[in-house]
XYZ file of C-alpha atoms in Angstrom:
656
model
C 0.051 0.069 -0.182
C 1.252 3.543 -0.716
C 0.622 5.187 2.785
C 1.288 8.564 1.132
C -1.230 8.288 -1.274
C -3.669 6.895 1.141
C -3.096 9.220 3.870
C -4.012 11.959 1.238
C -7.150 10.231 0.118
C -8.179 9.687 3.745
C -7.661 13.405 4.704
C -9.835 14.125 1.694
C -12.448 12.004 2.488
C -12.560 12.933 6.294
C -12.502 16.828 5.318
C -15.586 16.477 2.895
C -17.573 14.869 6.166
C -16.056 17.565 9.150
C -18.214 20.011 10.210
C -15.874 23.102 10.579
C -18.627 25.533 11.088
C -17.869 26.250 14.615
C -14.361 27.609 13.721
C -13.856 31.340 12.714
C -12.094 32.024 9.258
C -8.495 32.429 11.370
C -9.081 29.294 13.390
C -9.998 27.099 10.541
C -7.120 28.016 8.552
C -4.818 27.363 11.633
C -6.502 23.789 12.156
C -6.315 22.746 8.431
C -2.726 23.831 8.035
C -1.746 21.917 11.448
C -3.898 18.741 9.724
C -2.201 18.842 6.328
C 1.135 18.831 7.994
C 0.709 16.112 10.781
C -2.018 13.667 9.445
C 0.175 11.992 6.953
C 2.619 10.993 9.708
C 0.014 10.298 11.993
C -1.957 7.812 9.111
C 1.477 6.315 8.858
C 1.988 5.853 12.775
C -1.498 4.488 13.203
C -1.767 2.346 10.193
C 1.521 0.506 11.478
C -0.438 -0.150 14.524
C -4.140 -0.485 13.431
C -3.842 -1.201 9.842
C -4.729 -4.441 10.164
C -8.086 -3.953 11.777
C -11.368 -3.922 9.342
C -12.278 -0.721 11.089
C -9.392 1.233 10.843
C -10.636 4.006 8.774
C -13.825 4.237 10.770
C -11.774 5.084 14.049
C -9.287 7.349 12.046
C -12.348 9.535 11.258
C -13.316 9.625 14.848
C -10.104 10.826 16.140
C -10.062 13.777 13.654
C -13.404 14.645 14.901
C -11.513 14.366 18.574
C -9.213 16.622 17.385
C -11.635 19.248 15.803
C -13.847 19.236 19.244
C -10.895 19.768 21.314
C -9.449 22.402 19.003
C -12.741 23.992 19.193
C -12.811 23.933 23.035
C -9.076 25.625 23.297
C -9.169 29.270 24.391
C -7.893 32.062 22.713
C -5.032 32.861 25.185
C -3.784 29.260 25.028
C -3.925 29.230 20.842
C -1.775 32.475 21.205
C 0.551 30.458 23.378
C 0.452 27.533 20.557
C 1.976 30.242 17.849
C 4.479 31.633 20.138
C 5.879 28.198 20.918
C 5.755 27.049 17.604
C 8.181 29.842 16.761
C 10.515 29.212 19.562
C 9.939 25.022 20.162
C 12.996 24.659 22.685
C 11.314 27.178 24.913
C 12.291 24.593 28.090
C 16.199 25.228 27.090
C 16.423 28.917 29.195
C 18.889 29.148 31.604
C 15.831 30.908 33.643
C 14.162 27.740 33.515
C 13.932 25.779 37.051
C 11.293 23.282 38.220
C 9.390 22.203 41.325
C 7.377 18.987 41.591
C 5.080 18.804 44.495
C 1.712 17.085 45.793
C -0.757 19.934 46.071
C -2.481 19.010 49.126
C 1.255 18.641 50.976
C 2.560 21.915 49.263
C -0.359 23.977 50.200
C -3.313 22.367 51.297
C -5.817 22.665 47.866
C -5.832 24.685 44.665
C -7.249 27.931 45.774
C -4.440 27.908 48.611
C -1.750 27.297 46.085
C -2.535 30.490 44.107
C -1.411 32.144 47.331
C 1.962 30.542 47.393
C 3.078 31.646 43.924
C 4.615 34.699 45.460
C 6.850 32.057 47.146
C 7.433 30.242 44.131
C 8.276 33.143 42.447
C 11.135 34.216 45.033
C 12.843 30.703 44.915
C 12.817 31.105 41.067
C 10.246 28.456 40.125
C 9.446 28.715 36.231
C 7.712 25.173 35.914
C 5.667 23.373 38.507
C 4.522 19.835 38.090
C 1.473 18.988 40.153
C 1.289 15.419 41.084
C -1.643 13.653 40.044
C -4.969 15.754 41.577
C -7.619 14.006 39.642
C -10.259 11.936 41.371
C -9.168 8.922 42.885
C -10.111 5.781 44.760
C -10.637 6.842 48.640
C -7.697 5.363 50.831
C -4.755 3.915 48.568
C -4.647 5.239 45.472
C -0.967 4.618 44.492
C -0.435 8.496 45.364
C -3.126 9.540 43.033
C -1.989 7.561 40.156
C -4.964 5.346 39.791
C -7.104 7.904 38.067
C -11.090 7.416 38.299
C -11.937 10.427 36.266
C -9.355 12.506 34.335
C -11.892 15.461 33.973
C -12.597 15.844 37.388
C -9.866 17.013 40.598
C -10.269 15.455 43.775
C -12.900 17.135 45.525
C -10.509 17.761 48.490
C -8.271 19.453 46.585
C -10.838 21.629 44.523
C -12.522 21.837 41.061
C -11.386 21.572 37.660
C -12.626 25.288 37.470
C -9.816 26.162 40.085
C -7.300 24.261 38.291
C -8.047 26.258 34.913
C -7.989 29.420 37.682
C -4.573 28.458 38.993
C -2.958 27.614 35.580
C -4.393 31.073 34.358
C -2.441 32.394 37.212
C 0.597 30.892 36.950
C 1.075 31.974 33.333
C 0.530 35.553 34.413
C 3.315 34.847 37.079
C 5.328 33.179 34.191
C 5.240 29.817 35.811
C 4.482 26.681 33.811
C 2.076 23.907 34.698
C 2.987 20.398 34.531
C 0.511 17.708 34.802
C 0.385 13.815 34.472
C -1.098 11.997 31.710
C -1.664 8.621 33.563
C -2.327 6.870 30.109
C -1.358 3.110 31.088
C -4.152 2.328 33.303
C -7.050 3.827 35.041
C -8.436 3.124 38.361
C -11.027 0.420 38.548
C -13.497 3.070 39.730
C -13.277 4.889 36.050
C -16.581 4.780 34.368
C -15.157 2.627 31.688
C -13.925 0.099 34.151
C -17.310 0.427 36.143
C -19.058 -0.259 32.574
C -16.530 -3.491 31.961
C -17.737 -4.883 35.379
C -21.152 -4.524 34.530
C -20.495 -7.023 31.587
C -20.711 -4.243 28.771
C -17.963 -5.740 26.327
C -17.362 -2.646 24.281
C -15.603 -1.692 27.591
C -14.315 -4.749 28.629
C -12.748 -4.708 25.351
C -10.840 -1.313 26.998
C -8.535 -3.508 29.338
C -7.013 -6.922 29.241
C -9.240 -9.410 30.720
C -9.281 -12.977 30.700
C -11.844 -15.865 31.132
C -9.303 -17.722 33.173
C -6.243 -17.629 34.731
C -4.517 -20.004 32.433
C -5.177 -17.576 29.642
C -2.605 -15.387 31.612
C 0.066 -17.728 32.156
C 1.780 -17.288 28.643
C 1.916 -13.330 29.322
C 2.999 -13.951 32.953
C 6.373 -15.906 32.372
C 7.916 -13.172 30.709
C 6.763 -10.328 32.959
C 8.428 -8.863 35.923
C 6.881 -8.064 38.950
C 6.750 -4.323 39.959
C 5.367 -4.380 43.637
C 6.048 -7.879 44.920
C 5.784 -6.737 48.627
C 1.916 -6.246 47.647
C 1.032 -9.117 45.630
C 2.689 -11.467 43.384
C 2.281 -11.695 39.414
C 0.487 -8.814 37.219
C -2.791 -10.111 36.849
C -6.056 -9.427 39.602
C -9.523 -11.533 39.764
C -12.464 -9.435 39.611
C -15.497 -10.531 41.387
C -17.826 -8.532 39.471
C -16.986 -9.343 36.003
C -15.972 -12.762 36.949
C -12.709 -12.185 34.774
C -9.104 -11.803 35.575
C -7.392 -8.427 34.693
C -4.196 -7.149 33.850
C -2.788 -5.088 36.719
C 0.806 -4.390 36.550
C 1.138 -2.187 39.514
C -1.937 -2.296 41.755
C -5.062 -4.598 41.557
C -6.938 -1.336 41.367
C -5.140 -0.136 38.597
C -6.399 -1.514 35.415
C -3.997 -1.540 32.084
C -5.674 -0.327 29.072
C -5.511 -2.375 26.138
C -4.012 -0.190 23.115
C -4.522 -2.908 20.833
C -8.060 -1.313 20.490
C -7.921 1.796 18.540
C -11.003 2.818 20.288
C -8.672 3.414 23.380
C -6.229 5.076 21.572
C -9.160 7.498 20.482
C -10.813 7.638 24.009
C -7.308 8.564 25.831
C -6.396 11.138 23.362
C -9.959 12.656 24.460
C -8.591 13.122 27.840
C -5.248 14.084 26.701
C -6.620 17.226 24.995
C -8.724 17.872 27.730
C -5.850 18.071 29.934
C -3.929 20.416 27.662
C -7.055 22.761 27.405
C -6.708 23.398 31.095
C -3.911 25.184 30.440
C -0.619 23.209 30.968
C 2.556 23.417 29.542
C 3.623 19.628 29.689
C 2.386 16.612 30.142
C 4.453 13.777 32.327
C 3.925 10.645 30.563
C 3.306 8.136 33.392
C 4.475 4.335 33.008
C 4.809 5.121 29.158
C 7.384 1.935 29.072
C 4.489 -0.572 29.746
C 1.722 0.630 27.308
C 1.985 -1.893 24.631
C 1.558 -5.876 25.858
C 2.403 -8.473 23.440
C 2.780 -12.054 23.801
C 6.275 -13.473 24.408
C 7.938 -10.151 25.432
C 8.219 -8.522 28.667
C 5.801 -6.064 27.583
C 7.962 -3.275 28.433
C 9.357 -0.580 25.966
C 8.163 -2.218 22.654
C 8.435 -0.576 19.363
C 4.740 -0.068 19.311
C 4.812 1.701 22.540
C 6.987 4.183 20.726
C 4.450 4.705 17.809
C 1.393 5.043 20.343
C 3.542 8.034 21.976
C 4.578 9.487 18.733
C 0.770 9.198 17.828
C -0.191 11.042 20.787
C 2.466 13.731 19.886
C 1.141 14.318 16.651
C -2.352 14.739 17.898
C -0.895 17.457 20.350
C 0.826 19.344 17.669
C -2.661 19.644 15.726
C -4.445 20.906 18.699
C -2.169 22.338 21.649
C 1.457 22.479 20.025
C 2.545 24.466 23.131
C 2.135 21.514 24.973
C 5.515 19.329 25.382
C 5.343 15.409 26.260
C 8.071 14.413 29.273
C 9.080 10.842 29.420
C 9.001 8.884 32.629
C 11.056 5.886 31.957
C 12.493 4.521 34.919
C 14.388 1.870 32.797
C 17.458 0.520 31.166
C 19.559 3.883 30.119
C 19.725 2.462 26.742
C 15.908 2.142 26.724
C 15.325 5.717 28.082
C 17.147 7.550 25.261
C 15.042 5.916 22.597
C 11.766 7.999 23.860
C 13.658 11.682 23.718
C 12.772 12.973 20.307
C 11.278 15.966 19.121
C 8.429 13.566 17.608
C 8.147 11.748 20.890
C 9.015 13.034 23.753
C 10.720 16.462 24.139
C 11.537 16.249 28.035
C 12.541 13.285 30.045
C 13.688 12.503 33.136
C 17.063 11.736 33.809
C 17.176 8.750 35.960
C 20.682 7.704 35.365
C 21.979 10.930 36.607
C 20.172 10.819 39.625
C 20.949 7.141 40.390
C 24.519 8.073 39.925
C 24.973 11.091 41.987
C 23.547 9.032 44.991
C 26.102 6.185 43.927
C 29.340 8.586 43.872
C 28.265 10.231 47.242
C 28.206 6.382 48.944
C 31.119 5.092 46.836
C 32.971 8.843 46.939
C 33.851 7.709 43.415
C 32.802 9.145 40.203
C 33.946 6.899 37.576
C 30.668 4.993 37.200
C 29.156 8.541 36.666
C 31.542 9.872 34.395
C 31.430 6.922 31.998
C 27.786 6.620 32.121
C 27.258 10.024 31.301
C 29.724 10.215 28.464
C 27.765 7.227 27.042
C 24.274 8.634 27.401
C 24.056 12.385 28.481
C 23.981 13.435 24.773
C 20.654 13.787 23.338
C 18.783 16.015 20.539
C 19.374 19.347 20.443
C 15.726 19.772 20.357
C 14.776 18.027 23.461
C 16.087 18.541 27.285
C 16.916 16.411 29.870
C 14.908 17.158 33.562
C 17.254 16.558 36.026
C 16.599 15.715 39.254
C 17.767 14.874 43.073
C 14.504 13.356 44.367
C 11.232 12.982 43.190
C 7.731 11.376 44.778
C 8.879 7.880 43.732
C 11.681 5.807 44.724
C 15.274 5.442 43.748
C 16.219 2.145 41.838
C 19.726 1.589 40.681
C 19.095 1.737 36.703
C 22.878 1.891 35.725
C 24.082 -0.127 32.526
C 25.698 -3.592 33.843
C 27.955 -3.564 30.857
C 29.140 0.046 31.736
C 29.926 -1.390 35.452
C 31.773 -4.346 34.301
C 34.030 -2.474 32.261
C 34.738 -0.629 35.375
C 35.621 -3.605 37.161
C 32.078 -3.388 39.298
C 30.119 -6.578 39.648
C 26.595 -4.693 39.096
C 24.351 -6.888 41.449
C 26.428 -6.997 44.195
C 26.788 -3.191 43.783
C 23.293 -2.724 43.765
C 23.092 -4.548 47.011
C 25.880 -2.335 48.552
C 23.675 0.715 47.686
C 20.527 -0.290 48.970
C 22.480 -1.273 52.273
C 24.276 2.043 52.351
C 21.218 4.292 51.753
C 18.883 1.983 54.085
C 21.668 2.650 56.788
C 22.570 -1.115 57.102
C 25.846 -0.732 55.792
C 28.318 0.007 58.480
C 29.648 3.927 58.448
C 26.765 4.908 56.136
C 25.482 8.602 56.754
C 22.185 7.656 55.166
C 18.691 7.355 56.720
C 16.872 5.821 53.994
C 13.853 3.173 53.812
C 13.589 0.227 51.834
C 10.854 0.131 49.160
C 9.356 -3.045 47.320
C 11.975 -5.299 49.006
C 11.775 -8.576 47.278
C 12.543 -11.781 49.858
C 13.401 -13.868 47.134
C 16.188 -12.028 45.266
C 17.004 -9.529 47.898
C 16.447 -6.682 45.583
C 14.701 -3.480 46.962
C 14.718 0.486 46.000
C 15.191 3.164 48.263
C 13.039 6.064 49.918
C 13.835 8.953 51.879
C 13.731 12.879 51.700
C 17.316 14.484 49.916
C 18.570 15.915 53.140
C 18.090 12.656 55.141
C 19.668 10.317 52.263
C 22.577 12.943 52.247
C 23.276 12.509 56.149
C 21.429 15.502 57.704
C 18.871 13.351 59.724
C 21.721 11.088 61.186
C 24.259 14.180 61.966
C 21.324 16.317 63.619
C 20.544 12.997 65.731
C 24.255 12.563 66.835
C 24.408 16.537 67.010
C 27.563 16.186 65.382
C 28.588 19.750 63.796
C 31.328 18.216 61.196
C 28.659 15.698 59.912
C 26.153 18.172 59.641
C 28.591 20.558 57.646
C 29.241 17.359 55.421
C 25.525 16.801 54.974
C 25.017 20.100 53.803
C 27.472 20.391 51.489
C 26.206 17.036 49.774
C 23.120 18.467 49.338
C 24.523 21.650 47.718
C 26.549 19.585 45.693
C 23.970 17.306 44.429
C 22.073 20.617 43.183
C 25.137 22.275 41.876
C 25.278 19.061 39.442
C 21.650 19.416 38.519
C 21.443 23.009 38.036
C 24.387 23.315 35.774
C 24.826 20.438 33.758
C 22.445 20.928 30.917
C 18.856 20.762 30.926
C 15.564 21.831 33.508
C 16.763 21.390 36.989
C 13.660 20.049 38.836
C 13.514 20.285 42.557
C 11.358 18.050 44.796
C 9.067 20.505 47.206
C 10.606 20.520 50.575
C 14.166 19.896 49.488
C 14.628 23.639 49.359
C 13.827 23.521 52.840
C 16.028 20.726 53.969
C 13.095 18.358 55.255
C 13.706 15.620 56.710
C 12.090 12.116 56.735
C 8.345 11.886 57.849
C 7.762 8.460 59.395
C 3.997 9.009 60.574
C 2.913 7.428 57.619
C 3.115 4.135 59.399
C 0.443 5.389 61.345
C -1.746 5.639 58.552
C -3.285 2.354 57.442
C -3.687 3.175 53.664
C -0.186 4.610 53.352
C 1.987 1.963 55.856
C 2.553 -0.514 52.993
C 3.856 2.083 50.897
C 7.439 3.507 52.162
C 7.549 6.431 49.771
C 5.319 8.361 51.977
C 8.482 8.502 54.074
C 9.604 11.451 51.713
C 6.431 12.907 50.706
C 6.738 15.545 53.685
C 4.008 18.457 54.289
C 5.510 21.815 53.724
C 3.947 24.310 56.295
C 4.973 27.587 57.466
C 7.099 25.927 60.492
C 9.418 24.442 57.885
C 9.759 27.781 55.846
C 10.350 29.508 59.231
C 13.005 26.939 60.251
C 14.773 27.617 56.999
C 14.738 31.428 57.856
C 16.568 30.726 61.286
C 20.083 31.366 60.744
C 21.021 28.846 63.204
C 19.801 25.791 61.738
C 21.167 23.689 58.999
C 18.220 24.314 56.749
C 18.969 27.850 56.634
C 22.389 26.962 54.730
C 20.564 24.696 52.485
C 18.094 27.411 51.543
C 20.850 30.353 51.594
C 23.476 27.990 49.212
C 20.637 26.714 46.821
C 19.573 30.370 46.444
C 23.052 31.394 45.607
C 23.340 28.658 43.058
C 19.699 29.288 41.133
C 20.942 32.982 41.318
C 24.150 32.308 39.304
C 22.414 29.903 36.883
C 19.655 32.445 35.814
C 21.983 35.402 35.372
C 24.173 33.771 32.794
C 23.261 32.048 29.442
C 25.862 29.578 29.462
C 23.499 27.471 31.832
C 20.732 27.735 29.308
C 21.083 26.267 25.828
C 24.701 24.966 25.696
C 25.817 21.329 24.723
C 27.272 19.496 27.395
C 30.978 17.586 27.037
C 31.226 15.525 30.054
C 35.158 15.355 30.849
C 37.604 12.321 32.517
C 39.776 13.934 34.934
C 41.739 10.580 35.865
C 40.967 11.210 39.272
C 38.558 9.130 41.237
C 36.634 11.536 43.195
C 36.098 14.438 40.555
C 33.075 14.570 38.092
C 33.350 17.350 35.688
C 31.885 18.661 32.356
C 32.395 21.558 29.933
C 29.739 23.788 28.476
C 30.433 26.298 25.703
C 27.556 28.699 23.858
C 26.593 27.970 20.553
C 28.025 30.559 18.172
C 25.419 33.556 17.670
C 26.500 36.727 15.254
C 27.318 39.774 17.768
C 27.852 37.640 21.095
C 30.562 36.788 23.022
C 31.604 32.833 23.218
C 31.178 31.505 26.685
C 32.317 28.356 28.267
C 31.927 26.665 31.478
C 33.949 24.259 33.490
C 32.530 22.499 36.218
C 34.210 20.487 38.748
C 32.690 18.591 41.662
C 34.721 16.696 44.453
C 32.609 13.641 45.919
C 34.872 13.038 48.660
C 35.360 14.215 52.198
C 39.054 15.282 51.200
C 40.738 18.296 49.606
C 41.361 17.214 46.293
C 44.036 18.406 43.949
C 43.307 18.447 40.110
C 46.067 19.084 37.588
C 46.385 19.228 33.745
C 42.923 20.975 33.498
C 44.019 22.681 30.283
C 45.800 19.749 28.774
C 42.238 17.442 29.546
C 40.457 20.335 27.859
C 42.386 20.400 24.818
C 42.716 16.665 24.349
C 39.088 15.906 25.335
C 36.953 18.653 24.167
C 39.554 20.210 21.598
C 39.295 23.569 23.537
C 41.950 25.565 23.415
C 42.527 28.137 26.669
C 45.549 30.137 25.344
C 43.438 33.008 23.876
C 42.892 35.880 25.997
C 39.474 35.497 28.110
C 37.959 36.841 31.598
C 37.961 33.982 34.044
C 35.115 34.116 36.912
C 34.685 31.460 39.453
C 31.359 31.697 40.180
C 31.005 29.590 43.311
C 33.556 31.379 45.486
C 33.369 34.611 43.290
C 36.920 34.728 42.257
C 38.521 36.066 39.302
C 41.433 34.948 37.361
C 43.723 36.115 34.631
C 43.619 32.692 33.014
C 42.446 29.297 33.970
C 44.123 27.506 36.305
C 45.904 24.459 34.984
C 46.039 22.962 38.735
C 43.260 23.414 40.949
C 42.825 22.639 44.610
C 38.877 21.700 45.537
C 37.673 21.422 49.307
C 35.556 18.248 50.606
C 32.241 18.065 48.811
C 32.785 21.355 46.859
C 32.377 22.476 43.734
C 33.605 25.046 41.215
C 32.173 26.519 38.119
C 34.704 28.287 36.023
C 33.195 30.684 33.660
C 35.332 31.913 30.548
C 33.949 34.787 28.542
C 36.008 35.974 25.394
């Protein structure tokens, strides 16, 4: 089949039946222009996934109807932003960008009160706020809100959908982008699709993976891994209402959607575009690696998962091109980068950087971090990493085993060491973390804990040891120093800017006690903010140190759209990289040399100029103005030998 010819023929037929009477002349021209641009690749994508189905063209027609109706609903202010972002597609690469992720109730109480926190966000420098899932979900355990019962209804405890729209408008006015979750691998078992499936409606039973007997699931199960083995074993749950077995990768109340059914793609596209029209600037694609199921595979990172995301991306480009996708793929590093593309996910969490920063703090060595970043940090210059130290989730050690082997590291044993270290079970550990999803069969687990507690502050304060407190503060700032400077959007997790410690009260809540991740989902209250304002507290040192780093970042374009080159300093304790601005007519060339000491000892770094010349083809002989940002020192030339204090960093700025 000639897909180009078929796509043109199909679009012509669809347009002949499409009522565009609701659109103004300008909007009609814009919609048709985007449709003409993006429908051909969308057709090709969907044909590869669904072309073998007899009703393919019917679903294609229905999809265009969904696109049109959501375009009609899109507000003029959002359409204006669409135009601006189309002309500046890499808006997210600015040095001004600084993100924060938070739960609405823990950060502010509800959506209306969150509006009152906008000045706090502005003072901190936040330009991007990710509100953790705030949709209606089951009472009690809802996997932290990731079991969605209604994408178009806010959890009543947080407010209403109108409150969310008003918040989005106020954030936009304050220069803060709104990021929401697109939970599209599954719904809760209370979603109206699932309720209809339970009632026996065949149309909606086909929205999920439902089987008459457990035997039918066995062929799938033997290839699947268990995500939450501490909660239940296997990937299927029995539903007593329908008397069927349902695919539930994560929890028995989270029913996996069946994307082999094109009606599911269309229905979820409609929900996605509704969220885009709420006024968000980015959608975080939750659990995107799991969306395509195929017999005989592990049902993760399948080629058709990528096609589906590309299809969703094209739908966004037609209706809401201002909105970017953010990938949440906590999988092997080689798989993470496959989701990053301007036609798939423009943004992506960087779980490898996060995990290996913690690894380097535990081992005091950076060789695994350096070699891994040299292999995996480079991505399309039309995309960006979202770099983070902590998030709402656990820490899993997702480094590449092959890279570890090259460095003489036994990957299995090393993961066990990291788990022991960060759960405080390793002699000499500074961390106070909690094991999550511990598998008693394999001994594997993941790690939970607030940034400050994992970095040693909780233990140091318990011991009232000033030296240990000083080291913990420096670790917190070192971590933030990396994510603020390496390239991409730095993302803070709410409370980390205040040095909040673990909250163990979750163990007293029957709906949370089985989920140790609640230990670091800590409420931010006035007391916490006042504590960080008290000059006699370590939290004050963290807050002021972070404030300084953010200020430096925002004042210099070198931290924005500049490529990153990872350096090997031939020193086990030093992580380093160079960034250089792209050549622009009329602007001075700028370079950043960043060095980080992950040990508790002063380190001497020699032959810096030789390293730059051989590894980055960078000539440091030319006349330049050299400023070391962190300590505010000026040099006549870039030093060749540098002394870096314990757990300290240096940002050398070279300007022609």
